[in-house]
Amino acid sequence: MQPPLRKRRQIRQDQRPERPLVYKRLSDPILVKRAKDGDAEALAALCERHAPRVERLASYVLDDPEDARDAAQEVLAKLCVRLRQYRGEAQFATWLHRLAINTCKDVADRQRVRRCDPLFEDERPAADGDPTRAAALAELRHELGAGLAGLSREQASVVVLKDALGYSFAEISARSGMPVGTAKCYAHRARAGLRARLGDRTVA
């Protein structure tokens, strides 16, 4: 007769409590996947992370601060709606940048067709003490925004990334997928177009 088999003692292991997920530490690809799967906190983290850059871009392209704020909010709203269309073929920041540029151009187009009533001359002293310079800068900003809106999407995207946000051509190439030479060509054509529109005034 064989001796009866001893039952193995089950060793109880205390499960370690799961640590709360810190969304700010997650990368964009992980946040995108979780957001696509319905994680509202991941979507909120994406919006919060990229909102400052979207706002800076909108304020550079659009001369009216209120229009820039509206455009930035519209971009983030489109992000929430269109995220499922993002296939990961380019970096998420690149996809969002294109979405922002297109949205700002749409807003600029609406500005051009909007009917404006004539404004009475504002004789209040300027906050910086130089109303002539402030008026000149405002006019230049308006012309610059209109000039960017008149460029192709690719040229506007490259010149804003290079001259407004300080990206190198290598970084622009990595983000957009276009060759460095193409990015330089777009930047050259965009600057030439802006100079032709702005005349002898300095593009700053």
Short mmCIF file of N, CA, C and O in Angstrom, two decimals, residues 10-105:
data_model
loop_
_atom_site.label_atom_id
_atom_site.label_comp_id
_atom_site.label_asym_id
_atom_site.label_seq_id
_atom_site.Cartn_x
_atom_site.Cartn_y
_atom_site.Cartn_z
N GLN A 10 -1.36 25.47 1.19
CA GLN A 10 -1.44 26.67 0.36
C GLN A 10 -0.89 27.85 1.15
O GLN A 10 -1.29 28.12 2.27
N ILE A 11 0.06 28.48 0.51
CA ILE A 11 0.70 29.63 1.15
C ILE A 11 -0.09 30.87 0.77
O ILE A 11 -0.26 31.19 -0.41
N ARG A 12 -0.59 31.53 1.75
CA ARG A 12 -1.37 32.74 1.50
C ARG A 12 -0.42 33.90 1.23
O ARG A 12 0.53 34.13 1.95
N GLN A 13 -0.71 34.56 0.15
CA GLN A 13 0.09 35.73 -0.20
C GLN A 13 -0.81 36.96 -0.16
O GLN A 13 -1.86 36.99 -0.80
N ASP A 14 -0.37 37.88 0.64
CA ASP A 14 -1.13 39.12 0.72
C ASP A 14 -0.92 39.94 -0.55
O ASP A 14 0.23 40.23 -0.93
N GLN A 15 -2.01 40.24 -1.22
CA GLN A 15 -1.90 41.05 -2.43
C GLN A 15 -1.56 42.49 -2.07
O GLN A 15 -2.18 43.08 -1.19
N ARG A 16 -0.56 42.98 -2.78
CA ARG A 16 -0.18 44.36 -2.54
C ARG A 16 -1.23 45.30 -3.12
O ARG A 16 -1.73 45.06 -4.22
N PRO A 17 -1.58 46.31 -2.40
CA PRO A 17 -2.58 47.25 -2.93
C PRO A 17 -2.05 47.95 -4.17
O PRO A 17 -0.89 48.34 -4.23
N GLU A 18 -2.89 48.05 -5.18
CA GLU A 18 -2.48 48.71 -6.41
C GLU A 18 -2.30 50.21 -6.17
O GLU A 18 -3.14 50.86 -5.55
N ARG A 19 -1.21 50.71 -6.69
CA ARG A 19 -0.95 52.13 -6.56
C ARG A 19 -1.83 52.90 -7.56
O ARG A 19 -2.07 52.42 -8.66
N PRO A 20 -2.29 54.06 -7.16
CA PRO A 20 -3.10 54.85 -8.11
C PRO A 20 -2.27 55.24 -9.32
O PRO A 20 -1.08 55.54 -9.22
N LEU A 21 -2.90 55.22 -10.48
CA LEU A 21 -2.23 55.54 -11.73
C LEU A 21 -1.98 57.04 -11.83
O LEU A 21 -2.90 57.84 -11.66
N VAL A 22 -0.74 57.40 -12.09
CA VAL A 22 -0.39 58.81 -12.24
C VAL A 22 -0.38 59.13 -13.74
O VAL A 22 0.58 58.83 -14.44
N TYR A 23 -1.43 59.74 -14.20
CA TYR A 23 -1.59 59.95 -15.63
C TYR A 23 -0.54 60.92 -16.18
O TYR A 23 -0.15 60.80 -17.35
N LYS A 24 -0.09 61.87 -15.38
CA LYS A 24 0.87 62.85 -15.87
C LYS A 24 2.19 62.19 -16.25
O LYS A 24 2.96 62.76 -17.04
N ARG A 25 2.46 61.02 -15.71
CA ARG A 25 3.73 60.34 -16.00
C ARG A 25 3.63 59.43 -17.21
O ARG A 25 4.65 58.90 -17.67
N LEU A 26 2.45 59.20 -17.72
CA LEU A 26 2.27 58.30 -18.85
C LEU A 26 2.66 59.00 -20.15
O LEU A 26 2.47 60.20 -20.31
N SER A 27 3.18 58.24 -21.09
CA SER A 27 3.56 58.80 -22.37
C SER A 27 2.31 59.06 -23.22
O SER A 27 1.23 58.53 -22.94
N ASP A 28 2.50 59.85 -24.27
CA ASP A 28 1.38 60.14 -25.17
C ASP A 28 0.76 58.88 -25.77
O ASP A 28 -0.47 58.75 -25.79
N PRO A 29 1.57 57.94 -26.29
CA PRO A 29 0.95 56.73 -26.88
C PRO A 29 0.09 55.96 -25.89
O PRO A 29 -0.99 55.46 -26.26
N ILE A 30 0.54 55.87 -24.64
CA ILE A 30 -0.26 55.14 -23.64
C ILE A 30 -1.54 55.90 -23.33
O ILE A 30 -2.63 55.32 -23.24
N LEU A 31 -1.43 57.21 -23.18
CA LEU A 31 -2.62 58.02 -22.91
C LEU A 31 -3.62 57.93 -24.07
O LEU A 31 -4.83 57.84 -23.86
N VAL A 32 -3.10 57.97 -25.29
CA VAL A 32 -3.97 57.88 -26.47
C VAL A 32 -4.72 56.55 -26.47
O VAL A 32 -5.94 56.50 -26.72
N LYS A 33 -4.00 55.46 -26.23
CA LYS A 33 -4.65 54.14 -26.23
C LYS A 33 -5.71 54.05 -25.15
O LYS A 33 -6.83 53.57 -25.39
N ARG A 34 -5.38 54.51 -23.95
CA ARG A 34 -6.34 54.45 -22.86
C ARG A 34 -7.56 55.35 -23.17
O ARG A 34 -8.69 54.99 -22.88
N ALA A 35 -7.30 56.53 -23.75
CA ALA A 35 -8.40 57.44 -24.09
C ALA A 35 -9.31 56.81 -25.14
O ALA A 35 -10.53 56.92 -25.07
N LYS A 36 -8.71 56.15 -26.14
CA LYS A 36 -9.51 55.48 -27.17
C LYS A 36 -10.35 54.36 -26.57
O LYS A 36 -11.43 54.03 -27.08
N ASP A 37 -9.85 53.77 -25.49
CA ASP A 37 -10.58 52.68 -24.82
C ASP A 37 -11.64 53.21 -23.86
O ASP A 37 -12.29 52.44 -23.16
N GLY A 38 -11.79 54.53 -23.80
CA GLY A 38 -12.84 55.11 -22.98
C GLY A 38 -12.40 55.67 -21.64
O GLY A 38 -13.25 56.00 -20.81
N ASP A 39 -11.09 55.79 -21.43
CA ASP A 39 -10.58 56.32 -20.16
C ASP A 39 -10.66 57.85 -20.20
O ASP A 39 -9.85 58.51 -20.86
N ALA A 40 -11.62 58.41 -19.52
CA ALA A 40 -11.83 59.86 -19.55
C ALA A 40 -10.67 60.60 -18.90
O ALA A 40 -10.32 61.71 -19.33
N GLU A 41 -10.05 60.01 -17.88
CA GLU A 41 -8.93 60.69 -17.23
C GLU A 41 -7.72 60.76 -18.15
O GLU A 41 -6.97 61.74 -18.13
N ALA A 42 -7.52 59.75 -18.98
CA ALA A 42 -6.42 59.78 -19.94
C ALA A 42 -6.65 60.88 -20.98
O ALA A 42 -5.73 61.60 -21.36
N LEU A 43 -7.89 61.02 -21.43
CA LEU A 43 -8.22 62.07 -22.39
C LEU A 43 -8.00 63.45 -21.77
O LEU A 43 -7.45 64.35 -22.40
N ALA A 44 -8.41 63.61 -20.53
CA ALA A 44 -8.22 64.89 -19.84
C ALA A 44 -6.73 65.19 -19.67
O ALA A 44 -6.30 66.34 -19.81
N ALA A 45 -5.93 64.16 -19.39
CA ALA A 45 -4.49 64.36 -19.24
C ALA A 45 -3.85 64.79 -20.55
O ALA A 45 -2.95 65.64 -20.57
N LEU A 46 -4.31 64.22 -21.67
CA LEU A 46 -3.81 64.63 -22.98
C LEU A 46 -4.11 66.10 -23.24
O LEU A 46 -3.25 66.87 -23.69
N CYS A 47 -5.35 66.49 -22.98
CA CYS A 47 -5.75 67.88 -23.20
C CYS A 47 -4.94 68.83 -22.33
O CYS A 47 -4.47 69.88 -22.79
N GLU A 48 -4.77 68.46 -21.07
CA GLU A 48 -4.04 69.33 -20.14
C GLU A 48 -2.57 69.45 -20.54
O GLU A 48 -1.98 70.53 -20.46
N ARG A 49 -1.99 68.37 -21.02
CA ARG A 49 -0.57 68.37 -21.38
C ARG A 49 -0.30 69.24 -22.60
O ARG A 49 0.70 69.97 -22.65
N HIS A 50 -1.21 69.20 -23.59
CA HIS A 50 -0.94 69.87 -24.85
C HIS A 50 -1.65 71.21 -24.98
O HIS A 50 -1.42 71.93 -25.97
N ALA A 51 -2.49 71.57 -24.03
CA ALA A 51 -3.23 72.84 -24.12
C ALA A 51 -2.30 74.06 -24.20
O ALA A 51 -2.54 74.96 -25.03
N PRO A 52 -1.22 74.16 -23.40
CA PRO A 52 -0.37 75.35 -23.49
C PRO A 52 0.23 75.57 -24.87
O PRO A 52 0.27 76.69 -25.37
N ARG A 53 0.69 74.48 -25.51
CA ARG A 53 1.28 74.64 -26.84
C ARG A 53 0.21 75.03 -27.86
O ARG A 53 0.46 75.85 -28.75
N VAL A 54 -0.98 74.45 -27.76
CA VAL A 54 -2.07 74.81 -28.67
C VAL A 54 -2.41 76.28 -28.50
O VAL A 54 -2.63 77.01 -29.48
N GLU A 55 -2.45 76.75 -27.26
CA GLU A 55 -2.79 78.16 -27.01
C GLU A 55 -1.70 79.09 -27.57
O GLU A 55 -2.02 80.14 -28.13
N ARG A 56 -0.43 78.72 -27.42
CA ARG A 56 0.65 79.54 -27.96
C ARG A 56 0.57 79.61 -29.48
O ARG A 56 0.74 80.67 -30.08
N LEU A 57 0.30 78.47 -30.10
CA LEU A 57 0.21 78.43 -31.55
C LEU A 57 -0.95 79.28 -32.04
O LEU A 57 -0.81 80.07 -32.98
N ALA A 58 -2.11 79.16 -31.41
CA ALA A 58 -3.28 79.94 -31.81
C ALA A 58 -3.04 81.43 -31.63
O ALA A 58 -3.43 82.24 -32.48
N SER A 59 -2.39 81.82 -30.54
CA SER A 59 -2.14 83.24 -30.29
C SER A 59 -1.14 83.81 -31.28
O SER A 59 -1.14 85.01 -31.55
N TYR A 60 -0.27 82.96 -31.84
CA TYR A 60 0.69 83.44 -32.83
C TYR A 60 0.03 83.58 -34.21
O TYR A 60 0.28 84.54 -34.93
N VAL A 61 -0.82 82.64 -34.56
CA VAL A 61 -1.44 82.65 -35.89
C VAL A 61 -2.54 83.70 -35.97
O VAL A 61 -2.71 84.37 -37.00
N LEU A 62 -3.32 83.86 -34.90
CA LEU A 62 -4.48 84.76 -34.92
C LEU A 62 -4.17 86.03 -34.14
O LEU A 62 -3.69 85.96 -33.01
N ASP A 63 -4.47 87.18 -34.74
CA ASP A 63 -4.11 88.44 -34.10
C ASP A 63 -5.05 88.82 -32.97
O ASP A 63 -4.67 89.51 -32.05
N ASP A 64 -6.30 88.36 -33.03
CA ASP A 64 -7.27 88.70 -32.00
C ASP A 64 -7.17 87.71 -30.84
O ASP A 64 -7.35 86.51 -31.04
N PRO A 65 -6.86 88.17 -29.62
CA PRO A 65 -6.70 87.24 -28.49
C PRO A 65 -7.95 86.41 -28.23
O PRO A 65 -7.84 85.23 -27.86
N GLU A 66 -9.13 87.02 -28.41
CA GLU A 66 -10.36 86.26 -28.15
C GLU A 66 -10.54 85.16 -29.19
O GLU A 66 -10.93 84.04 -28.86
N ASP A 67 -10.24 85.48 -30.46
CA ASP A 67 -10.31 84.46 -31.50
C ASP A 67 -9.30 83.35 -31.23
O ASP A 67 -9.58 82.17 -31.48
N ALA A 68 -8.12 83.73 -30.75
CA ALA A 68 -7.10 82.73 -30.44
C ALA A 68 -7.56 81.79 -29.33
O ALA A 68 -7.38 80.58 -29.41
N ARG A 69 -8.19 82.36 -28.30
CA ARG A 69 -8.70 81.51 -27.21
C ARG A 69 -9.81 80.59 -27.72
O ARG A 69 -9.85 79.40 -27.38
N ASP A 70 -10.70 81.14 -28.55
CA ASP A 70 -11.78 80.31 -29.10
C ASP A 70 -11.21 79.19 -29.98
O ASP A 70 -11.69 78.05 -29.93
N ALA A 71 -10.20 79.53 -30.77
CA ALA A 71 -9.60 78.53 -31.64
C ALA A 71 -8.93 77.43 -30.83
O ALA A 71 -9.05 76.24 -31.15
N ALA A 72 -8.22 77.81 -29.76
CA ALA A 72 -7.56 76.81 -28.91
C ALA A 72 -8.59 75.88 -28.28
O ALA A 72 -8.39 74.65 -28.23
N GLN A 73 -9.70 76.43 -27.81
CA GLN A 73 -10.75 75.60 -27.23
C GLN A 73 -11.37 74.68 -28.29
O GLN A 73 -11.70 73.53 -28.02
N GLU A 74 -11.50 75.22 -29.51
CA GLU A 74 -12.06 74.41 -30.60
C GLU A 74 -11.14 73.26 -30.95
O GLU A 74 -11.59 72.15 -31.22
N VAL A 75 -9.83 73.52 -30.91
CA VAL A 75 -8.85 72.46 -31.18
C VAL A 75 -8.98 71.33 -30.16
O VAL A 75 -9.01 70.14 -30.50
N LEU A 76 -9.07 71.70 -28.88
CA LEU A 76 -9.17 70.68 -27.83
C LEU A 76 -10.49 69.93 -27.92
O LEU A 76 -10.56 68.73 -27.64
N ALA A 77 -11.56 70.63 -28.33
CA ALA A 77 -12.84 69.95 -28.52
C ALA A 77 -12.75 68.95 -29.67
O ALA A 77 -13.26 67.83 -29.58
N LYS A 78 -12.08 69.36 -30.76
CA LYS A 78 -11.90 68.45 -31.89
C LYS A 78 -11.03 67.26 -31.50
O LYS A 78 -11.25 66.14 -31.98
N LEU A 79 -10.05 67.51 -30.64
CA LEU A 79 -9.21 66.41 -30.15
C LEU A 79 -10.07 65.34 -29.49
O LEU A 79 -9.89 64.14 -29.74
N CYS A 80 -11.00 65.76 -28.64
CA CYS A 80 -11.85 64.81 -27.94
C CYS A 80 -12.73 64.02 -28.91
O CYS A 80 -12.99 62.83 -28.70
N VAL A 81 -13.17 64.67 -29.99
CA VAL A 81 -14.10 64.04 -30.92
C VAL A 81 -13.36 63.18 -31.95
O VAL A 81 -13.82 62.10 -32.32
N ARG A 82 -12.20 63.66 -32.39
CA ARG A 82 -11.52 63.02 -33.52
C ARG A 82 -10.36 62.12 -33.11
O ARG A 82 -9.62 61.63 -33.98
N LEU A 83 -10.17 61.90 -31.83
CA LEU A 83 -9.01 61.11 -31.40
C LEU A 83 -9.01 59.72 -32.02
O LEU A 83 -7.95 59.18 -32.35
N ARG A 84 -10.17 59.14 -32.23
CA ARG A 84 -10.23 57.80 -32.81
C ARG A 84 -9.73 57.78 -34.25
O ARG A 84 -9.41 56.71 -34.78
N GLN A 85 -9.68 58.95 -34.89
CA GLN A 85 -9.17 59.02 -36.25
C GLN A 85 -7.64 58.98 -36.29
O GLN A 85 -7.05 58.77 -37.35
N TYR A 86 -7.02 59.20 -35.14
CA TYR A 86 -5.56 59.18 -35.07
C TYR A 86 -5.08 57.72 -35.13
O TYR A 86 -5.44 56.91 -34.28
N ARG A 87 -4.28 57.41 -36.14
CA ARG A 87 -3.85 56.03 -36.38
C ARG A 87 -2.42 55.76 -35.93
O ARG A 87 -1.93 54.66 -36.10
N GLY A 88 -1.75 56.77 -35.41
CA GLY A 88 -0.40 56.55 -34.93
C GLY A 88 0.66 56.54 -36.02
O GLY A 88 1.79 56.13 -35.77
N GLU A 89 0.32 57.00 -37.24
CA GLU A 89 1.30 57.02 -38.32
C GLU A 89 2.34 58.12 -38.10
O GLU A 89 3.44 58.06 -38.63
N ALA A 90 1.98 59.15 -37.37
CA ALA A 90 2.91 60.21 -36.98
C ALA A 90 2.81 60.37 -35.47
O ALA A 90 1.93 59.80 -34.83
N GLN A 91 3.73 61.13 -34.89
CA GLN A 91 3.65 61.38 -33.45
C GLN A 91 2.35 62.12 -33.13
O GLN A 91 1.84 62.89 -33.94
N PHE A 92 1.84 61.87 -31.95
CA PHE A 92 0.58 62.51 -31.57
C PHE A 92 0.70 64.03 -31.60
O PHE A 92 -0.23 64.73 -32.05
N ALA A 93 1.83 64.57 -31.14
CA ALA A 93 2.02 66.02 -31.14
C ALA A 93 1.96 66.59 -32.55
O ALA A 93 1.45 67.69 -32.78
N THR A 94 2.49 65.83 -33.53
CA THR A 94 2.45 66.27 -34.92
C THR A 94 1.02 66.28 -35.43
O THR A 94 0.58 67.23 -36.10
N TRP A 95 0.28 65.21 -35.13
CA TRP A 95 -1.13 65.14 -35.55
C TRP A 95 -1.94 66.28 -34.94
O TRP A 95 -2.73 66.92 -35.63
N LEU A 96 -1.70 66.58 -33.67
CA LEU A 96 -2.43 67.65 -33.00
C LEU A 96 -2.03 69.01 -33.57
O LEU A 96 -2.86 69.91 -33.70
N HIS A 97 -0.75 69.16 -33.91
CA HIS A 97 -0.29 70.43 -34.49
C HIS A 97 -1.01 70.69 -35.81
O HIS A 97 -1.45 71.82 -36.08
N ARG A 98 -1.13 69.68 -36.65
CA ARG A 98 -1.83 69.85 -37.92
C ARG A 98 -3.29 70.21 -37.68
O ARG A 98 -3.85 71.07 -38.38
N LEU A 99 -3.90 69.56 -36.71
CA LEU A 99 -5.28 69.88 -36.37
C LEU A 99 -5.41 71.33 -35.93
O LEU A 99 -6.35 72.04 -36.30
N ALA A 100 -4.43 71.79 -35.14
CA ALA A 100 -4.47 73.18 -34.65
C ALA A 100 -4.28 74.17 -35.78
O ALA A 100 -4.98 75.19 -35.86
N ILE A 101 -3.32 73.90 -36.68
CA ILE A 101 -3.08 74.80 -37.81
C ILE A 101 -4.32 74.91 -38.69
O ILE A 101 -4.75 76.00 -39.09
N ASN A 102 -4.95 73.77 -38.99
CA ASN A 102 -6.16 73.79 -39.83
C ASN A 102 -7.29 74.55 -39.16
O ASN A 102 -8.03 75.30 -39.81
N THR A 103 -7.44 74.36 -37.85
CA THR A 103 -8.50 75.06 -37.13
C THR A 103 -8.25 76.56 -37.12
O THR A 103 -9.17 77.35 -37.33
N CYS A 104 -7.00 76.97 -36.90
CA CYS A 104 -6.68 78.39 -36.90
C CYS A 104 -6.91 79.00 -38.28
O CYS A 104 -7.37 80.15 -38.39
N LYS A 105 -6.59 78.26 -39.33
CA LYS A 105 -6.83 78.77 -40.68
C LYS A 105 -8.33 78.92 -40.93
O LYS A 105 -8.76 79.87 -41.59
#
